[in-house]
Amino acid sequence: MYKKKVLQSKGCGFAMAIVLCSIVLLLVVGTGLLNLGFHSRSFGARTCSGIAARCAADAALTKALFDMNRKLMASAWDSNTMPQVTDETLANCDATFSYNVRGDLGNNYVVTCIGSSGQTTKTVSAILRLQGLFDNAITAKNTIDLKTGTMVDGYDSSNPSAGDVPVKIATSSEDEGSIKLKPGASVDGDMLLGIDGYYPDVTPPILPAMGAIDLQEETLDLEPEQSGQYSYINVKNNGQIVIDGGDVVLHITGDMWFGQGTEFLIREGSSVTIYLDGDLTAGNSSGITNETQTPSNFALYGTGDDQRFELKAKSDWFGVIYAPNAEITIKAGANIFGAFVSADFEMKAGGYIYYDAALQNVTTTDVGVSFVVDRWQEE
């Protein structure tokens, strides 16, 4: 009897120990799960705050770029008053952002952007630079077609000792065959497809109405006083237009037509900027002669829809053309110096196209200029 009671007592103690161990184990597991849940929620909250703060910092950079370009378009540039934002709320979010701009045009501008959400802060720094319309040798919305013997190369007129300068030709189209190089054609640089092209509209300035230009076997001198709006330009039979005496600005609301043997001449110390609403046609042995040999001193802006520009180059041609809605065709008997922006571009005869890298050195008063992000980093 005594032995049986001892065995029963030991059995009850063993069961109690198992129950206690189970309770302790459940407490440990439960505490661990609660701790895991707490840390997971804390990690999730920190991650969400980090994402929101980074989005806010990116929004600050976007707004800074927008405000800088709005300031650029609004009035004469003044580096003494830079836009800034402090603790602005990000839409549909509890995050806030701030930014400030420092620097100058000569050394570029540095934007410091801060995004905050909860206890998390993200900082993004970016360098802004001015970008003009002619960062590439050739830019097209659709196609670029370079016939046999065409060479695209580069130089820098602002730094002659730089030697050869690698160039870019680019199209916004992603279609196969958007850039066509016939046998013997080459590009000393990169060919880019599917670029996110920026083709801003160019608006002609308000100029006095000056009638039309219609020449035949005669020479017309155009000086700054003759800057104005003309309904068309028609030059025939060895006629000549001479740009002289300074900077001339023309707005042509119709077409420009140059017959056989005609010439458009820019004298040393002069320049011409043309805003063309219509088409441009050049006959055989006609040409545009830029004695300054500076491409930007002959600037042609296509301001119409579905335009066609047919150019001839009987001698070395220096100029820039921005016509994102135009089909540009060049039949060159000489070298081309400058840059082109078009809907479609075709070089029909072999020859050199030299891109002048100095076209990237723009100012706040240049046509179509804007601030862009040159590079950025997260701190």
Tab-separated table of C-alpha atoms in Angstrom:
chain	number	residue	atom	x	y	z
A	1	MET	CA	0.000	0.000	0.000
A	2	TYR	CA	2.777	2.406	0.926
A	3	LYS	CA	4.642	1.650	-2.321
A	4	LYS	CA	1.524	2.365	-4.383
A	5	LYS	CA	1.085	5.776	-2.753
A	6	VAL	CA	4.712	6.667	-3.446
A	7	LEU	CA	4.312	5.812	-7.121
A	8	GLN	CA	1.133	7.898	-7.350
A	9	SER	CA	2.940	10.862	-5.747
A	10	LYS	CA	5.823	10.653	-8.207
A	11	GLY	CA	3.413	10.416	-11.165
A	12	CYS	CA	1.586	13.572	-10.098
A	13	GLY	CA	4.890	15.473	-9.731
A	14	PHE	CA	6.022	14.460	-13.208
A	15	ALA	CA	2.739	15.630	-14.757
A	16	MET	CA	2.995	18.933	-12.932
A	17	ALA	CA	6.515	19.447	-14.283
A	18	ILE	CA	5.327	18.804	-17.846
A	19	VAL	CA	2.495	21.298	-17.402
A	20	LEU	CA	4.858	23.932	-16.024
A	21	CYS	CA	7.353	23.359	-18.853
A	22	SER	CA	4.566	23.666	-21.395
A	23	ILE	CA	3.401	26.915	-19.833
A	24	VAL	CA	6.937	28.291	-19.825
A	25	LEU	CA	7.445	27.182	-23.437
A	26	LEU	CA	4.194	28.826	-24.485
A	27	LEU	CA	5.184	32.006	-22.669
A	28	VAL	CA	8.568	32.032	-24.422
A	29	VAL	CA	7.045	31.355	-27.838
A	30	GLY	CA	4.286	33.881	-27.252
A	31	THR	CA	6.730	36.512	-26.080
A	32	GLY	CA	8.925	35.800	-29.108
A	33	LEU	CA	6.007	36.108	-31.484
A	34	LEU	CA	4.883	39.322	-29.840
A	35	ASN	CA	8.429	40.664	-30.057
A	36	LEU	CA	8.689	39.573	-33.709
A	37	GLY	CA	5.390	41.247	-34.489
A	38	PHE	CA	6.464	44.421	-32.722
A	39	HIS	CA	9.783	44.563	-34.566
A	40	SER	CA	8.091	43.709	-37.877
A	41	ARG	CA	5.637	46.533	-37.379
A	42	SER	CA	8.461	48.869	-36.364
A	43	PHE	CA	10.485	47.805	-39.399
A	44	GLY	CA	7.462	48.267	-41.639
A	45	ALA	CA	6.806	51.706	-40.188
A	46	ARG	CA	10.452	52.713	-40.672
A	47	THR	CA	10.408	51.359	-44.226
A	48	CYS	CA	7.213	53.242	-45.046
A	49	SER	CA	8.646	56.392	-43.503
A	50	GLY	CA	11.837	55.930	-45.506
A	51	ILE	CA	9.905	55.485	-48.752
A	52	ALA	CA	7.726	58.507	-47.992
A	53	ALA	CA	10.770	60.609	-47.083
A	54	ARG	CA	12.553	59.601	-50.295
A	55	CYS	CA	9.459	60.392	-52.358
A	56	ALA	CA	9.300	63.775	-50.648
A	57	ALA	CA	12.975	64.450	-51.446
A	58	ASP	CA	12.367	63.503	-55.091
A	59	ALA	CA	9.322	65.782	-55.146
A	60	ALA	CA	11.504	68.585	-53.808
A	61	LEU	CA	13.960	68.080	-56.675
A	62	THR	CA	11.128	68.051	-59.226
A	63	LYS	CA	9.694	71.262	-57.798
A	64	ALA	CA	13.128	72.893	-57.647
A	65	LEU	CA	13.691	72.117	-61.339
A	66	PHE	CA	10.218	73.434	-62.214
A	67	ASP	CA	10.729	76.623	-60.210
A	68	MET	CA	14.161	77.247	-61.734
A	69	ASN	CA	12.757	76.938	-65.262
A	70	ARG	CA	9.769	79.121	-64.389
A	71	LYS	CA	12.168	81.768	-63.087
A	72	LEU	CA	14.212	81.389	-66.283
A	73	MET	CA	11.182	82.138	-68.477
A	74	ALA	CA	9.690	84.871	-66.318
A	75	SER	CA	12.283	87.642	-66.522
A	76	ALA	CA	15.936	88.558	-66.840
A	77	TRP	CA	18.013	86.082	-64.866
A	78	ASP	CA	19.089	87.118	-61.377
A	79	SER	CA	21.308	84.769	-59.358
A	80	ASN	CA	20.790	86.786	-56.177
A	81	THR	CA	17.245	85.538	-55.587
A	82	MET	CA	16.969	81.779	-55.865
A	83	PRO	CA	13.706	79.867	-55.316
A	84	GLN	CA	13.403	77.817	-52.125
A	85	VAL	CA	10.784	75.847	-50.199
A	86	THR	CA	10.583	74.997	-46.488
A	87	ASP	CA	8.464	72.181	-44.990
A	88	GLU	CA	5.933	71.940	-47.802
A	89	THR	CA	3.506	69.029	-47.419
A	90	LEU	CA	3.632	66.268	-50.009
A	91	ALA	CA	0.181	65.762	-51.538
A	92	ASN	CA	-1.875	62.878	-50.081
A	93	CYS	CA	0.839	62.138	-47.538
A	94	ASP	CA	2.064	63.318	-44.143
A	95	ALA	CA	5.625	63.750	-45.473
A	96	THR	CA	7.154	67.191	-45.978
A	97	PHE	CA	9.957	68.487	-48.170
A	98	SER	CA	12.318	71.435	-48.402
A	99	TYR	CA	14.923	72.568	-50.896
A	100	ASN	CA	17.436	75.340	-51.417
A	101	VAL	CA	19.553	76.359	-54.391
A	102	ARG	CA	23.079	77.736	-54.314
A	103	GLY	CA	25.703	78.453	-56.950
A	104	ASP	CA	25.865	80.487	-60.141
A	105	LEU	CA	25.693	80.078	-63.897
A	106	GLY	CA	29.451	79.814	-64.261
A	107	ASN	CA	29.779	76.894	-61.841
A	108	ASN	CA	26.299	75.374	-62.165
A	109	TYR	CA	23.673	75.286	-59.438
A	110	VAL	CA	23.534	72.798	-56.557
A	111	VAL	CA	20.099	71.877	-55.207
A	112	THR	CA	19.846	70.293	-51.753
A	113	CYS	CA	16.505	68.537	-51.243
A	114	ILE	CA	15.294	67.190	-47.878
A	115	GLY	CA	12.306	64.889	-47.434
A	116	SER	CA	10.941	64.051	-43.968
A	117	SER	CA	8.387	61.518	-42.745
A	118	GLY	CA	8.027	60.718	-39.059
A	119	GLN	CA	11.524	60.298	-37.640
A	120	THR	CA	13.068	59.551	-41.051
A	121	THR	CA	14.871	62.109	-43.204
A	122	LYS	CA	16.296	61.644	-46.712
A	123	THR	CA	18.569	64.121	-48.483
A	124	VAL	CA	19.146	64.291	-52.240
A	125	SER	CA	21.636	66.655	-53.867
A	126	ALA	CA	21.660	67.478	-57.575
A	127	ILE	CA	23.625	69.656	-59.954
A	128	LEU	CA	21.573	71.645	-62.466
A	129	ARG	CA	22.989	72.938	-65.725
A	130	LEU	CA	21.644	74.917	-68.623
A	131	GLN	CA	20.829	72.843	-71.686
A	132	GLY	CA	20.205	74.243	-75.135
A	133	LEU	CA	18.502	72.767	-78.173
A	134	PHE	CA	21.669	71.412	-79.776
A	135	ASP	CA	23.273	68.887	-77.418
A	136	ASN	CA	23.555	66.343	-80.263
A	137	ALA	CA	24.876	66.558	-83.796
A	138	ILE	CA	21.560	65.253	-85.151
A	139	THR	CA	18.350	64.707	-83.206
A	140	ALA	CA	15.195	63.412	-84.879
A	141	LYS	CA	11.770	62.449	-83.656
A	142	ASN	CA	11.506	59.657	-86.221
A	143	THR	CA	14.322	58.701	-88.607
A	144	ILE	CA	17.904	59.571	-89.518
A	145	ASP	CA	19.175	58.448	-92.929
A	146	LEU	CA	22.853	58.946	-93.803
A	147	LYS	CA	23.780	58.006	-97.354
A	148	THR	CA	27.013	56.426	-98.546
A	149	GLY	CA	30.122	58.431	-97.724
A	150	THR	CA	28.557	60.526	-94.955
A	151	MET	CA	30.792	61.040	-91.922
A	152	VAL	CA	29.628	62.604	-88.641
A	153	ASP	CA	32.446	63.982	-86.515
A	154	GLY	CA	32.950	66.675	-83.904
A	155	TYR	CA	35.102	69.628	-82.919
A	156	ASP	CA	34.979	72.446	-80.373
A	157	SER	CA	35.383	75.940	-81.785
A	158	SER	CA	35.668	77.332	-78.244
A	159	ASN	CA	38.620	75.022	-77.543
A	160	PRO	CA	40.510	74.240	-80.764
A	161	SER	CA	43.146	72.231	-78.895
A	162	ALA	CA	40.501	69.688	-77.846
A	163	GLY	CA	40.946	67.785	-81.108
A	164	ASP	CA	38.249	65.336	-82.161
A	165	VAL	CA	35.094	65.489	-80.057
A	166	PRO	CA	32.882	62.358	-79.837
A	167	VAL	CA	29.373	63.095	-81.076
A	168	LYS	CA	25.869	61.732	-80.683
A	169	ILE	CA	23.067	61.258	-83.145
A	170	ALA	CA	19.739	60.312	-81.618
A	171	THR	CA	16.118	59.572	-82.407
A	172	SER	CA	13.072	59.322	-80.169
A	173	SER	CA	11.816	56.361	-82.191
A	174	GLU	CA	12.456	52.835	-80.921
A	175	ASP	CA	11.665	51.216	-84.275
A	176	GLU	CA	14.293	49.052	-85.927
A	177	GLY	CA	15.919	50.969	-88.743
A	178	SER	CA	15.186	54.388	-87.275
A	179	ILE	CA	18.852	55.223	-87.861
A	180	LYS	CA	20.125	54.097	-91.254
A	181	LEU	CA	23.794	54.205	-92.195
A	182	LYS	CA	24.484	53.230	-95.781
A	183	PRO	CA	27.797	51.497	-96.641
A	184	GLY	CA	30.712	53.846	-96.047
A	185	ALA	CA	28.774	56.099	-93.656
A	186	SER	CA	30.093	56.421	-90.112
A	187	VAL	CA	29.577	58.259	-86.818
A	188	ASP	CA	32.494	59.083	-84.530
A	189	GLY	CA	30.504	58.577	-81.357
A	190	ASP	CA	27.177	57.142	-80.228
A	191	MET	CA	23.905	56.377	-81.983
A	192	LEU	CA	20.920	56.453	-79.626
A	193	LEU	CA	17.410	55.057	-80.102
A	194	GLY	CA	14.336	55.812	-78.041
A	195	ILE	CA	15.601	58.914	-76.274
A	196	ASP	CA	13.177	60.892	-74.154
A	197	GLY	CA	13.479	63.865	-76.464
A	198	TYR	CA	12.560	67.358	-75.342
A	199	TYR	CA	11.172	69.402	-78.239
A	200	PRO	CA	9.902	72.699	-76.834
A	201	ASP	CA	7.800	74.994	-78.973
A	202	VAL	CA	9.611	78.068	-80.235
A	203	THR	CA	7.558	81.251	-80.481
A	204	PRO	CA	8.663	84.011	-82.881
A	205	PRO	CA	9.140	87.432	-81.322
A	206	ILE	CA	6.741	90.236	-82.172
A	207	LEU	CA	8.260	92.111	-85.126
A	208	PRO	CA	7.000	94.860	-87.436
A	209	ALA	CA	5.385	93.777	-90.705
A	210	MET	CA	7.806	94.394	-93.579
A	211	GLY	CA	5.977	92.952	-96.600
A	212	ALA	CA	7.721	90.321	-98.725
A	213	ILE	CA	11.147	89.772	-100.290
A	214	ASP	CA	11.092	89.030	-104.017
A	215	LEU	CA	14.457	89.240	-105.826
A	216	GLN	CA	15.686	88.468	-109.321
A	217	GLU	CA	19.275	89.090	-110.420
A	218	GLU	CA	19.786	91.671	-107.681
A	219	THR	CA	21.290	91.974	-104.201
A	220	LEU	CA	19.393	92.951	-101.070
A	221	ASP	CA	21.277	94.063	-97.955
A	222	LEU	CA	19.491	93.318	-94.695
A	223	GLU	CA	20.729	95.117	-91.594
A	224	PRO	CA	19.302	95.097	-88.049
A	225	GLU	CA	16.928	97.924	-89.031
A	226	GLN	CA	15.303	95.568	-91.553
A	227	SER	CA	14.502	92.967	-88.895
A	228	GLY	CA	10.824	92.172	-89.154
A	229	GLN	CA	8.008	89.903	-90.236
A	230	TYR	CA	7.970	88.993	-93.938
A	231	SER	CA	5.248	87.065	-95.715
A	232	TYR	CA	7.742	85.110	-97.867
A	233	ILE	CA	11.229	85.158	-99.400
A	234	ASN	CA	11.642	84.352	-103.096
A	235	VAL	CA	15.094	84.732	-104.658
A	236	LYS	CA	15.677	83.848	-108.340
A	237	ASN	CA	18.331	83.907	-111.037
A	238	ASN	CA	21.564	84.607	-109.137
A	239	GLY	CA	19.876	86.954	-106.669
A	240	GLN	CA	21.552	87.472	-103.319
A	241	ILE	CA	20.525	88.389	-99.770
A	242	VAL	CA	23.338	89.813	-97.632
A	243	ILE	CA	23.112	89.987	-93.829
A	244	ASP	CA	25.375	92.796	-92.651
A	245	GLY	CA	25.853	95.317	-89.876
A	246	GLY	CA	24.913	93.235	-86.836
A	247	ASP	CA	22.196	90.877	-85.632
A	248	VAL	CA	19.155	90.473	-87.897
A	249	VAL	CA	15.931	88.709	-86.848
A	250	LEU	CA	13.384	87.572	-89.450
A	251	HIS	CA	9.977	85.962	-89.062
A	252	ILE	CA	8.818	84.414	-92.343
A	253	THR	CA	5.121	83.545	-92.210
A	254	GLY	CA	5.178	81.775	-95.592
A	255	ASP	CA	7.861	79.907	-97.548
A	256	MET	CA	11.497	80.568	-98.415
A	257	TRP	CA	12.588	79.711	-101.940
A	258	PHE	CA	16.088	80.097	-103.389
A	259	GLY	CA	16.474	79.465	-107.111
A	260	GLN	CA	19.489	78.277	-109.055
A	261	GLY	CA	22.708	80.161	-108.381
A	262	THR	CA	21.255	82.258	-105.548
A	263	GLU	CA	22.971	82.948	-102.254
A	264	PHE	CA	22.160	83.871	-98.671
A	265	LEU	CA	25.297	85.525	-97.243
A	266	ILE	CA	26.145	86.390	-93.622
A	267	ARG	CA	29.010	88.867	-93.365
A	268	GLU	CA	31.709	88.898	-90.678
A	269	GLY	CA	30.454	90.462	-87.464
A	270	SER	CA	26.818	89.716	-88.274
A	271	SER	CA	24.254	87.037	-87.516
A	272	VAL	CA	20.746	86.085	-88.540
A	273	THR	CA	17.965	84.318	-86.664
A	274	ILE	CA	15.072	83.119	-88.819
A	275	TYR	CA	11.676	81.905	-87.607
A	276	LEU	CA	10.042	80.077	-90.508
A	277	ASP	CA	6.377	79.035	-90.544
A	278	GLY	CA	6.458	77.515	-94.030
A	279	ASP	CA	8.821	75.397	-96.143
A	280	LEU	CA	12.365	76.005	-97.352
A	281	THR	CA	13.449	75.012	-100.851
A	282	ALA	CA	16.908	75.549	-102.330
A	283	GLY	CA	17.658	75.039	-106.023
A	284	ASN	CA	20.841	73.718	-107.603
A	285	SER	CA	24.014	75.733	-107.008
A	286	SER	CA	22.277	77.820	-104.350
A	287	GLY	CA	23.811	78.144	-100.939
A	288	ILE	CA	23.994	79.726	-97.511
A	289	THR	CA	27.419	81.244	-96.908
A	290	ASN	CA	28.293	82.091	-93.317
A	291	GLU	CA	31.533	84.075	-93.406
A	292	THR	CA	31.762	84.097	-89.601
A	293	GLN	CA	32.196	80.292	-89.632
A	294	THR	CA	30.284	80.205	-86.342
A	295	PRO	CA	27.262	77.886	-86.664
A	296	SER	CA	25.108	79.808	-84.176
A	297	ASN	CA	25.341	82.934	-86.369
A	298	PHE	CA	22.904	81.291	-88.786
A	299	ALA	CA	20.011	79.941	-86.717
A	300	LEU	CA	16.835	78.679	-88.382
A	301	TYR	CA	13.815	77.739	-86.263
A	302	GLY	CA	10.922	75.876	-87.826
A	303	THR	CA	7.739	77.190	-86.225
A	304	GLY	CA	5.120	75.485	-88.403
A	305	ASP	CA	3.564	72.029	-88.720
A	306	ASP	CA	4.573	69.352	-91.248
A	307	GLN	CA	7.373	71.408	-92.768
A	308	ARG	CA	9.914	70.450	-95.443
A	309	PHE	CA	13.408	71.920	-95.629
A	310	GLU	CA	15.492	71.095	-98.708
A	311	LEU	CA	19.001	72.508	-98.454
A	312	LYS	CA	21.957	72.704	-100.810
A	313	ALA	CA	25.536	73.413	-99.785
A	314	LYS	CA	27.753	74.476	-102.672
A	315	SER	CA	30.437	75.550	-100.170
A	316	ASP	CA	31.131	74.851	-96.504
A	317	TRP	CA	27.886	75.384	-94.598
A	318	PHE	CA	27.814	76.740	-91.023
A	319	GLY	CA	24.511	76.856	-89.174
A	320	VAL	CA	21.983	75.290	-86.820
A	321	ILE	CA	18.416	74.243	-87.566
A	322	TYR	CA	15.770	73.476	-84.961
A	323	ALA	CA	12.625	72.226	-86.674
A	324	PRO	CA	11.100	69.300	-84.757
A	325	ASN	CA	8.115	69.138	-87.136
A	326	ALA	CA	10.139	69.306	-90.352
A	327	GLU	CA	11.597	66.801	-92.751
A	328	ILE	CA	15.138	68.025	-93.454
A	329	THR	CA	16.933	66.902	-96.604
A	330	ILE	CA	20.479	68.050	-97.395
A	331	LYS	CA	22.309	67.688	-100.697
A	332	ALA	CA	25.799	68.814	-99.864
A	333	GLY	CA	28.716	69.412	-102.160
A	334	ALA	CA	30.833	70.500	-99.210
A	335	ASN	CA	31.185	70.094	-95.452
A	336	ILE	CA	28.457	70.873	-92.918
A	337	PHE	CA	29.291	72.501	-89.575
A	338	GLY	CA	26.597	72.777	-86.912
A	339	ALA	CA	23.665	70.736	-85.588
A	340	PHE	CA	20.130	69.716	-86.523
A	341	VAL	CA	16.851	68.884	-84.774
A	342	SER	CA	14.054	67.578	-86.988
A	343	ALA	CA	11.212	65.129	-87.385
A	344	ASP	CA	13.164	63.249	-90.076
A	345	PHE	CA	16.707	63.889	-91.306
A	346	GLU	CA	18.316	62.733	-94.554
A	347	MET	CA	21.805	63.420	-95.882
A	348	LYS	CA	21.541	62.627	-99.580
A	349	ALA	CA	25.144	63.139	-100.662
A	350	GLY	CA	28.290	61.969	-98.960
A	351	GLY	CA	30.256	64.501	-96.969
A	352	TYR	CA	31.259	65.475	-93.469
A	353	ILE	CA	28.880	66.752	-90.819
A	354	TYR	CA	30.945	68.384	-88.079
A	355	TYR	CA	29.204	68.990	-84.770
A	356	ASP	CA	30.468	72.036	-82.856
A	357	ALA	CA	30.535	71.207	-79.124
A	358	ALA	CA	30.599	74.956	-78.402
A	359	LEU	CA	26.841	74.877	-79.097
A	360	GLN	CA	26.473	73.399	-75.608
A	361	ASN	CA	27.787	76.631	-74.089
A	362	VAL	CA	24.431	78.353	-73.736
A	363	THR	CA	23.168	81.384	-71.822
A	364	THR	CA	19.871	82.237	-70.154
A	365	THR	CA	18.796	84.316	-73.167
A	366	ASP	CA	19.258	81.580	-75.786
A	367	VAL	CA	16.174	80.230	-77.549
A	368	GLY	CA	14.727	77.079	-75.970
A	369	VAL	CA	17.219	76.920	-73.108
A	370	SER	CA	16.223	75.139	-69.882
A	371	PHE	CA	17.683	73.771	-66.674
A	372	VAL	CA	18.218	70.002	-66.499
A	373	VAL	CA	19.625	67.635	-63.874
A	374	ASP	CA	23.235	66.923	-64.786
A	375	ARG	CA	23.869	64.453	-61.936
A	376	TRP	CA	22.500	63.647	-58.478
A	377	GLN	CA	23.255	61.640	-55.371
A	378	GLU	CA	21.483	60.516	-52.211
A	379	GLU	CA	23.317	61.439	-49.039
